[in-house]
Amino acid sequence: DTRLKQKLNININVTFPQIRCIDIAVDAVDGTGDGQVDVHYGMDRYQLNNAGRPLPEIDPATGNCYPCIEAEDEEHECCGTCEKLKNAYDAKQLEFGDLGRTAPQCVNAVGCRLSGSIKVSKVSGNVHLTVRRSAVKDWKHLLELHPGQEVALN
């Protein structure tokens, strides 16, 4: 293939009925050491209830809004999903802790559907759907789990 510098689109559409969106990371690692960690661009995440149906996102335009709790600031005034709440906490480098189970926007989120695409180099490599945080260091794919934050898998 003479177009090695071009990127290859890999489409993903997968449902995890018992793993929440805030617990899933999409990573890509290739043979050249290029790594993409916790890909969000081009990837839609839909929180699912216990029946496997998408949870509606609270729209601040309607006047309804879940608070961003301790992460609330000018940029994060309304956190309509559990993932938005987690992203707000990550942006301020705050500990998310048990909020994933107790915050109003997280209580009913029990599953996740990932849908979208990831662009990778046209060389050998892997796409990983991982639980919790991950990193790529020295061409190795590392997973970060903290004691007490284990995810119960069904």
N, C-alpha and C. Protein backbone atom coordinates (compact mmCIF):
# COMPACT_ATOMS: atom_id res chain seq x y z
N ASP A 1 0.85 -1.18 0.00
CA ASP A 1 0.00 0.00 0.00
C ASP A 1 0.89 1.24 0.00
N THR A 2 0.73 2.10 -0.98
CA THR A 2 1.57 3.30 -1.09
C THR A 2 1.02 4.46 -0.28
N ARG A 3 -0.09 4.29 0.37
CA ARG A 3 -0.71 5.38 1.13
C ARG A 3 -0.57 5.14 2.64
N LEU A 4 0.61 4.77 3.09
CA LEU A 4 0.82 4.44 4.49
C LEU A 4 0.63 5.63 5.42
N LYS A 5 0.84 6.83 4.92
CA LYS A 5 0.71 8.00 5.79
C LYS A 5 -0.76 8.37 6.01
N GLN A 6 -1.65 7.78 5.25
CA GLN A 6 -3.07 8.04 5.44
C GLN A 6 -3.58 7.30 6.67
N LYS A 7 -4.68 7.78 7.20
CA LYS A 7 -5.28 7.16 8.38
C LYS A 7 -6.41 6.22 7.95
N LEU A 8 -6.63 5.22 8.76
CA LEU A 8 -7.69 4.25 8.54
C LEU A 8 -8.79 4.50 9.56
N ASN A 9 -10.02 4.56 9.10
CA ASN A 9 -11.17 4.76 9.99
C ASN A 9 -11.66 3.41 10.48
N ILE A 10 -11.76 3.23 11.77
CA ILE A 10 -12.34 2.01 12.34
C ILE A 10 -13.64 2.41 13.03
N ASN A 11 -14.74 1.84 12.54
CA ASN A 11 -16.05 2.13 13.12
C ASN A 11 -16.33 1.20 14.28
N ILE A 12 -16.90 1.77 15.35
CA ILE A 12 -17.21 1.01 16.55
C ILE A 12 -18.66 1.26 16.93
N ASN A 13 -19.38 0.19 17.22
CA ASN A 13 -20.74 0.29 17.75
C ASN A 13 -20.92 -0.90 18.68
N VAL A 14 -20.74 -0.66 19.97
CA VAL A 14 -20.78 -1.76 20.93
C VAL A 14 -21.56 -1.32 22.17
N THR A 15 -22.31 -2.26 22.74
CA THR A 15 -23.12 -1.98 23.92
C THR A 15 -22.61 -2.79 25.10
N PHE A 16 -22.46 -2.10 26.23
CA PHE A 16 -22.09 -2.74 27.49
C PHE A 16 -23.28 -2.56 28.43
N PRO A 17 -24.11 -3.57 28.60
CA PRO A 17 -25.31 -3.39 29.41
C PRO A 17 -25.05 -3.18 30.90
N GLN A 18 -23.87 -3.56 31.41
CA GLN A 18 -23.61 -3.45 32.84
C GLN A 18 -22.34 -2.68 33.17
N ILE A 19 -21.80 -1.90 32.22
CA ILE A 19 -20.64 -1.05 32.49
C ILE A 19 -21.01 0.37 32.08
N ARG A 20 -20.87 1.30 33.01
CA ARG A 20 -21.27 2.68 32.76
C ARG A 20 -20.27 3.39 31.85
N CYS A 21 -20.72 4.41 31.14
CA CYS A 21 -19.87 5.16 30.21
C CYS A 21 -18.66 5.78 30.92
N ILE A 22 -18.83 6.21 32.16
CA ILE A 22 -17.72 6.83 32.87
C ILE A 22 -16.62 5.84 33.21
N ASP A 23 -16.91 4.54 33.07
CA ASP A 23 -15.93 3.51 33.39
C ASP A 23 -15.23 2.94 32.16
N ILE A 24 -15.54 3.43 30.97
CA ILE A 24 -14.99 2.87 29.73
C ILE A 24 -14.08 3.89 29.04
N ALA A 25 -12.92 3.40 28.61
CA ALA A 25 -12.01 4.21 27.80
C ALA A 25 -11.77 3.49 26.47
N VAL A 26 -11.67 4.24 25.39
CA VAL A 26 -11.33 3.70 24.08
C VAL A 26 -9.91 4.15 23.77
N ASP A 27 -9.01 3.19 23.56
CA ASP A 27 -7.60 3.48 23.31
C ASP A 27 -7.16 2.79 22.03
N ALA A 28 -6.17 3.36 21.37
CA ALA A 28 -5.54 2.73 20.20
C ALA A 28 -4.03 2.83 20.35
N VAL A 29 -3.36 1.72 20.10
CA VAL A 29 -1.90 1.67 20.18
C VAL A 29 -1.42 0.97 18.92
N ASP A 30 -0.42 1.55 18.24
CA ASP A 30 0.09 0.89 17.04
C ASP A 30 1.57 0.53 17.19
N GLY A 31 2.07 -0.21 16.19
CA GLY A 31 3.43 -0.73 16.23
C GLY A 31 4.51 0.33 16.22
N THR A 32 4.18 1.56 15.85
CA THR A 32 5.18 2.63 15.84
C THR A 32 5.27 3.32 17.20
N GLY A 33 4.39 2.92 18.13
CA GLY A 33 4.38 3.55 19.45
C GLY A 33 3.40 4.69 19.56
N ASP A 34 2.71 4.99 18.48
CA ASP A 34 1.70 6.05 18.52
C ASP A 34 0.51 5.55 19.30
N GLY A 35 0.08 6.33 20.28
CA GLY A 35 -1.05 5.90 21.10
C GLY A 35 -2.09 7.00 21.24
N GLN A 36 -3.34 6.60 21.21
CA GLN A 36 -4.45 7.50 21.48
C GLN A 36 -5.15 6.94 22.71
N VAL A 37 -5.25 7.76 23.75
CA VAL A 37 -5.77 7.29 25.02
C VAL A 37 -7.09 7.99 25.33
N ASP A 38 -8.07 7.20 25.77
CA ASP A 38 -9.40 7.70 26.16
C ASP A 38 -10.00 8.62 25.10
N VAL A 39 -10.14 8.07 23.90
CA VAL A 39 -10.64 8.82 22.74
C VAL A 39 -12.09 9.25 22.98
N HIS A 40 -12.36 10.54 22.81
CA HIS A 40 -13.72 11.06 22.91
C HIS A 40 -14.19 11.65 21.58
N TYR A 41 -13.27 12.22 20.80
CA TYR A 41 -13.66 12.83 19.53
C TYR A 41 -14.11 11.74 18.56
N GLY A 42 -15.21 11.99 17.89
CA GLY A 42 -15.75 11.03 16.93
C GLY A 42 -16.44 9.84 17.58
N MET A 43 -16.57 9.86 18.90
CA MET A 43 -17.15 8.73 19.62
C MET A 43 -18.31 9.23 20.48
N ASP A 44 -19.51 8.76 20.21
CA ASP A 44 -20.67 9.12 21.02
C ASP A 44 -20.88 8.06 22.08
N ARG A 45 -21.22 8.51 23.27
CA ARG A 45 -21.47 7.60 24.40
C ARG A 45 -22.89 7.85 24.88
N TYR A 46 -23.67 6.78 24.94
CA TYR A 46 -25.05 6.88 25.37
C TYR A 46 -25.21 6.11 26.68
N GLN A 47 -25.60 6.82 27.74
CA GLN A 47 -25.88 6.16 29.02
C GLN A 47 -27.15 5.33 28.86
N LEU A 48 -27.13 4.12 29.40
CA LEU A 48 -28.28 3.23 29.31
C LEU A 48 -28.86 2.95 30.68
N ASN A 49 -30.18 2.81 30.74
CA ASN A 49 -30.81 2.43 32.00
C ASN A 49 -30.79 0.91 32.14
N ASN A 50 -31.39 0.37 33.19
CA ASN A 50 -31.33 -1.07 33.41
C ASN A 50 -32.14 -1.87 32.39
N ALA A 51 -32.96 -1.21 31.58
CA ALA A 51 -33.69 -1.88 30.50
C ALA A 51 -32.92 -1.80 29.18
N GLY A 52 -31.75 -1.17 29.19
CA GLY A 52 -30.93 -1.06 27.98
C GLY A 52 -31.33 0.09 27.07
N ARG A 53 -32.16 0.99 27.56
CA ARG A 53 -32.59 2.15 26.76
C ARG A 53 -31.78 3.38 27.14
N PRO A 54 -31.50 4.25 26.16
CA PRO A 54 -30.73 5.47 26.45
C PRO A 54 -31.45 6.37 27.44
N LEU A 55 -30.68 6.92 28.38
CA LEU A 55 -31.21 7.90 29.32
C LEU A 55 -31.26 9.26 28.65
N PRO A 56 -32.33 10.02 28.85
CA PRO A 56 -32.37 11.36 28.26
C PRO A 56 -31.38 12.28 28.96
N GLU A 57 -30.75 13.15 28.16
CA GLU A 57 -29.85 14.14 28.73
C GLU A 57 -30.69 15.34 29.17
N ILE A 58 -30.39 15.86 30.33
CA ILE A 58 -31.10 17.04 30.82
C ILE A 58 -30.61 18.25 30.03
N ASP A 59 -31.54 18.99 29.44
CA ASP A 59 -31.22 20.14 28.60
C ASP A 59 -31.34 21.42 29.41
N PRO A 60 -30.22 22.16 29.58
CA PRO A 60 -30.29 23.39 30.37
C PRO A 60 -31.19 24.45 29.75
N ALA A 61 -31.45 24.37 28.45
CA ALA A 61 -32.31 25.35 27.78
C ALA A 61 -33.75 25.27 28.30
N THR A 62 -34.14 24.12 28.84
CA THR A 62 -35.50 23.95 29.35
C THR A 62 -35.63 24.45 30.78
N GLY A 63 -34.52 24.88 31.36
CA GLY A 63 -34.54 25.34 32.74
C GLY A 63 -34.21 24.24 33.72
N ASN A 64 -34.17 23.00 33.25
CA ASN A 64 -33.79 21.87 34.10
C ASN A 64 -32.28 21.67 34.01
N CYS A 65 -31.68 21.41 35.14
CA CYS A 65 -30.23 21.26 35.12
C CYS A 65 -29.79 20.48 36.35
N TYR A 66 -28.93 19.49 36.11
CA TYR A 66 -28.26 18.84 37.23
C TYR A 66 -27.02 19.65 37.55
N PRO A 67 -26.73 19.88 38.81
CA PRO A 67 -25.56 20.69 39.16
C PRO A 67 -24.27 19.91 38.93
N CYS A 68 -23.19 20.66 38.76
CA CYS A 68 -21.85 20.06 38.63
C CYS A 68 -21.19 19.93 40.01
N ILE A 69 -21.96 20.13 41.04
CA ILE A 69 -21.57 19.98 42.44
C ILE A 69 -20.28 20.77 42.71
N GLU A 70 -19.22 20.15 43.21
CA GLU A 70 -18.00 20.87 43.55
C GLU A 70 -17.23 21.37 42.33
N ALA A 71 -17.52 20.83 41.15
CA ALA A 71 -16.80 21.22 39.93
C ALA A 71 -17.48 22.37 39.20
N GLU A 72 -18.55 22.91 39.79
CA GLU A 72 -19.30 23.96 39.11
C GLU A 72 -18.45 25.22 38.99
N ASP A 73 -18.41 25.78 37.76
CA ASP A 73 -17.74 27.05 37.48
C ASP A 73 -18.39 27.63 36.22
N GLU A 74 -17.82 28.66 35.64
CA GLU A 74 -18.42 29.30 34.46
C GLU A 74 -18.52 28.33 33.29
N GLU A 75 -17.54 27.45 33.15
CA GLU A 75 -17.53 26.50 32.03
C GLU A 75 -18.41 25.28 32.32
N HIS A 76 -18.57 24.93 33.56
CA HIS A 76 -19.34 23.76 33.96
C HIS A 76 -20.46 24.16 34.91
N GLU A 77 -21.53 24.73 34.34
CA GLU A 77 -22.67 25.14 35.16
C GLU A 77 -23.74 24.06 35.22
N CYS A 78 -23.85 23.27 34.16
CA CYS A 78 -24.87 22.24 34.09
C CYS A 78 -24.23 20.93 33.62
N CYS A 79 -24.40 19.89 34.40
CA CYS A 79 -23.86 18.57 34.05
C CYS A 79 -25.03 17.62 33.84
N GLY A 80 -25.53 17.58 32.60
CA GLY A 80 -26.75 16.83 32.28
C GLY A 80 -26.59 15.33 32.22
N THR A 81 -25.35 14.83 32.20
CA THR A 81 -25.11 13.39 32.22
C THR A 81 -24.02 13.08 33.23
N CYS A 82 -23.92 11.83 33.58
CA CYS A 82 -22.88 11.39 34.51
C CYS A 82 -21.49 11.64 33.91
N GLU A 83 -21.37 11.41 32.60
CA GLU A 83 -20.08 11.63 31.94
C GLU A 83 -19.68 13.11 31.96
N LYS A 84 -20.65 14.01 31.77
CA LYS A 84 -20.33 15.44 31.83
C LYS A 84 -19.90 15.84 33.25
N LEU A 85 -20.53 15.24 34.25
CA LEU A 85 -20.13 15.50 35.63
C LEU A 85 -18.70 15.02 35.87
N LYS A 86 -18.38 13.83 35.39
CA LYS A 86 -17.03 13.28 35.56
C LYS A 86 -16.01 14.15 34.82
N ASN A 87 -16.35 14.59 33.61
CA ASN A 87 -15.44 15.45 32.85
C ASN A 87 -15.19 16.77 33.56
N ALA A 88 -16.22 17.32 34.20
CA ALA A 88 -16.07 18.56 34.95
C ALA A 88 -15.13 18.35 36.14
N TYR A 89 -15.29 17.23 36.83
CA TYR A 89 -14.40 16.92 37.96
C TYR A 89 -12.96 16.70 37.47
N ASP A 90 -12.80 16.00 36.35
CA ASP A 90 -11.46 15.77 35.79
C ASP A 90 -10.81 17.09 35.40
N ALA A 91 -11.59 18.01 34.81
CA ALA A 91 -11.05 19.30 34.37
C ALA A 91 -10.51 20.11 35.55
N LYS A 92 -11.13 19.96 36.71
CA LYS A 92 -10.67 20.69 37.90
C LYS A 92 -9.77 19.84 38.79
N GLN A 93 -9.44 18.63 38.31
CA GLN A 93 -8.58 17.69 39.03
C GLN A 93 -9.12 17.39 40.43
N LEU A 94 -10.43 17.19 40.49
CA LEU A 94 -11.09 16.82 41.74
C LEU A 94 -11.34 15.32 41.76
N GLU A 95 -11.37 14.74 42.94
CA GLU A 95 -11.64 13.31 43.09
C GLU A 95 -13.12 13.05 42.85
N PHE A 96 -13.43 12.17 41.91
CA PHE A 96 -14.82 11.85 41.56
C PHE A 96 -15.43 10.90 42.58
N GLY A 97 -14.65 9.96 43.08
CA GLY A 97 -15.07 9.06 44.15
C GLY A 97 -16.39 8.37 43.92
N ASP A 98 -17.29 8.42 44.91
CA ASP A 98 -18.57 7.72 44.86
C ASP A 98 -19.66 8.50 44.12
N LEU A 99 -19.34 9.66 43.58
CA LEU A 99 -20.37 10.43 42.86
C LEU A 99 -20.95 9.64 41.69
N GLY A 100 -20.16 8.75 41.12
CA GLY A 100 -20.64 7.93 40.02
C GLY A 100 -21.81 7.04 40.40
N ARG A 101 -21.99 6.84 41.68
CA ARG A 101 -23.11 6.02 42.16
C ARG A 101 -24.18 6.83 42.88
N THR A 102 -23.85 8.06 43.31
CA THR A 102 -24.78 8.82 44.14
C THR A 102 -25.33 10.09 43.50
N ALA A 103 -24.62 10.69 42.56
CA ALA A 103 -25.11 11.93 41.94
C ALA A 103 -26.39 11.65 41.15
N PRO A 104 -27.34 12.59 41.13
CA PRO A 104 -28.63 12.34 40.46
C PRO A 104 -28.50 11.94 38.99
N GLN A 105 -27.52 12.53 38.29
CA GLN A 105 -27.37 12.21 36.87
C GLN A 105 -26.68 10.87 36.64
N CYS A 106 -26.19 10.24 37.71
CA CYS A 106 -25.48 8.97 37.59
C CYS A 106 -26.29 7.77 38.11
N VAL A 107 -27.27 8.02 38.95
CA VAL A 107 -27.97 6.94 39.65
C VAL A 107 -28.57 5.91 38.69
N ASN A 108 -29.21 6.34 37.64
CA ASN A 108 -29.89 5.41 36.73
C ASN A 108 -29.02 4.92 35.58
N ALA A 109 -27.79 5.40 35.48
CA ALA A 109 -26.89 4.99 34.40
C ALA A 109 -26.21 3.69 34.79
N VAL A 110 -26.63 2.59 34.15
CA VAL A 110 -26.04 1.29 34.48
C VAL A 110 -25.27 0.69 33.31
N GLY A 111 -25.51 1.18 32.11
CA GLY A 111 -24.85 0.63 30.92
C GLY A 111 -24.41 1.72 29.99
N CYS A 112 -23.79 1.31 28.87
CA CYS A 112 -23.26 2.29 27.91
C CYS A 112 -23.26 1.71 26.50
N ARG A 113 -23.57 2.56 25.55
CA ARG A 113 -23.41 2.21 24.13
C ARG A 113 -22.41 3.18 23.54
N LEU A 114 -21.34 2.64 22.95
CA LEU A 114 -20.33 3.44 22.26
C LEU A 114 -20.59 3.34 20.78
N SER A 115 -20.61 4.47 20.11
CA SER A 115 -20.85 4.48 18.67
C SER A 115 -20.02 5.59 18.04
N GLY A 116 -19.27 5.26 17.01
CA GLY A 116 -18.46 6.26 16.33
C GLY A 116 -17.29 5.62 15.64
N SER A 117 -16.27 6.41 15.40
CA SER A 117 -15.10 5.89 14.71
C SER A 117 -13.83 6.48 15.31
N ILE A 118 -12.75 5.76 15.10
CA ILE A 118 -11.44 6.17 15.55
C ILE A 118 -10.50 6.06 14.36
N LYS A 119 -9.63 7.05 14.18
CA LYS A 119 -8.67 7.05 13.08
C LYS A 119 -7.34 6.54 13.59
N VAL A 120 -6.79 5.55 12.87
CA VAL A 120 -5.52 4.96 13.26
C VAL A 120 -4.58 4.93 12.05
N SER A 121 -3.29 4.81 12.34
CA SER A 121 -2.30 4.69 11.27
C SER A 121 -2.45 3.34 10.59
N LYS A 122 -2.03 3.27 9.32
CA LYS A 122 -2.12 2.03 8.56
C LYS A 122 -0.91 1.14 8.85
N VAL A 123 -0.74 0.78 10.11
CA VAL A 123 0.30 -0.16 10.54
C VAL A 123 -0.34 -1.11 11.54
N SER A 124 0.39 -2.15 11.91
CA SER A 124 -0.19 -3.09 12.87
C SER A 124 -0.45 -2.39 14.19
N GLY A 125 -1.49 -2.80 14.87
CA GLY A 125 -1.83 -2.18 16.15
C GLY A 125 -3.09 -2.77 16.72
N ASN A 126 -3.56 -2.15 17.81
CA ASN A 126 -4.74 -2.64 18.52
C ASN A 126 -5.63 -1.48 18.93
N VAL A 127 -6.93 -1.76 18.98
CA VAL A 127 -7.88 -0.84 19.59
C VAL A 127 -8.36 -1.54 20.85
N HIS A 128 -8.30 -0.83 21.98
CA HIS A 128 -8.69 -1.40 23.27
C HIS A 128 -9.90 -0.67 23.82
N LEU A 129 -10.87 -1.42 24.30
CA LEU A 129 -11.97 -0.88 25.07
C LEU A 129 -11.67 -1.30 26.49
N THR A 130 -11.28 -0.34 27.33
CA THR A 130 -10.78 -0.67 28.65
C THR A 130 -11.69 -0.12 29.74
N VAL A 131 -11.53 -0.68 30.91
CA VAL A 131 -12.27 -0.21 32.07
C VAL A 131 -11.37 0.75 32.84
N ARG A 132 -11.89 1.95 33.09
CA ARG A 132 -11.19 3.02 33.83
C ARG A 132 -10.10 3.67 33.00
N ARG A 133 -9.20 4.35 33.68
CA ARG A 133 -8.17 5.14 33.01
C ARG A 133 -7.08 4.24 32.45
N SER A 134 -6.43 4.74 31.39
CA SER A 134 -5.34 4.00 30.79
C SER A 134 -4.30 4.98 30.28
N ALA A 135 -3.14 4.45 29.92
CA ALA A 135 -2.06 5.28 29.41
C ALA A 135 -1.18 4.42 28.51
N VAL A 136 -0.41 5.08 27.66
CA VAL A 136 0.57 4.39 26.83
C VAL A 136 1.93 4.94 27.22
N LYS A 137 2.84 4.04 27.61
CA LYS A 137 4.19 4.45 28.00
C LYS A 137 5.18 3.42 27.47
N ASP A 138 6.21 3.88 26.80
CA ASP A 138 7.21 2.98 26.23
C ASP A 138 6.57 1.87 25.41
N TRP A 139 5.60 2.23 24.60
CA TRP A 139 4.88 1.32 23.70
C TRP A 139 4.09 0.25 24.44
N LYS A 140 3.84 0.48 25.72
CA LYS A 140 3.05 -0.46 26.50
C LYS A 140 1.74 0.20 26.89
N HIS A 141 0.68 -0.57 26.85
CA HIS A 141 -0.65 -0.07 27.20
C HIS A 141 -0.88 -0.39 28.67
N LEU A 142 -1.03 0.65 29.50
CA LEU A 142 -1.16 0.48 30.94
C LEU A 142 -2.56 0.86 31.39
N LEU A 143 -3.11 0.08 32.32
CA LEU A 143 -4.42 0.38 32.89
C LEU A 143 -4.24 0.85 34.31
N GLU A 144 -5.00 1.86 34.69
CA GLU A 144 -4.90 2.45 36.03
C GLU A 144 -6.16 2.13 36.82
N LEU A 145 -6.01 1.32 37.84
CA LEU A 145 -7.10 1.01 38.75
C LEU A 145 -6.64 1.35 40.16
N HIS A 146 -7.49 1.99 40.93
CA HIS A 146 -7.17 2.35 42.30
C HIS A 146 -7.93 1.46 43.27
N PRO A 147 -7.33 1.09 44.38
CA PRO A 147 -8.05 0.30 45.38
C PRO A 147 -9.34 1.01 45.80
N GLY A 148 -10.39 0.27 45.88
CA GLY A 148 -11.67 0.83 46.28
C GLY A 148 -12.47 1.37 45.11
N GLN A 149 -11.87 1.44 43.92
CA GLN A 149 -12.59 1.94 42.75
C GLN A 149 -12.79 0.82 41.72
N GLU A 150 -12.71 -0.41 42.15
CA GLU A 150 -12.88 -1.51 41.23
C GLU A 150 -14.30 -1.48 40.64
N VAL A 151 -14.40 -1.90 39.43
CA VAL A 151 -15.69 -1.93 38.77
C VAL A 151 -16.20 -3.38 38.82
N ALA A 152 -17.38 -3.57 39.35
CA ALA A 152 -17.96 -4.91 39.38
C ALA A 152 -18.47 -5.25 38.00
N LEU A 153 -17.95 -6.30 37.41
CA LEU A 153 -18.37 -6.70 36.07
C LEU A 153 -19.34 -7.87 36.16
N ASN A 154 -20.36 -7.81 35.34
CA ASN A 154 -21.35 -8.87 35.32
C ASN A 154 -20.95 -9.88 34.26
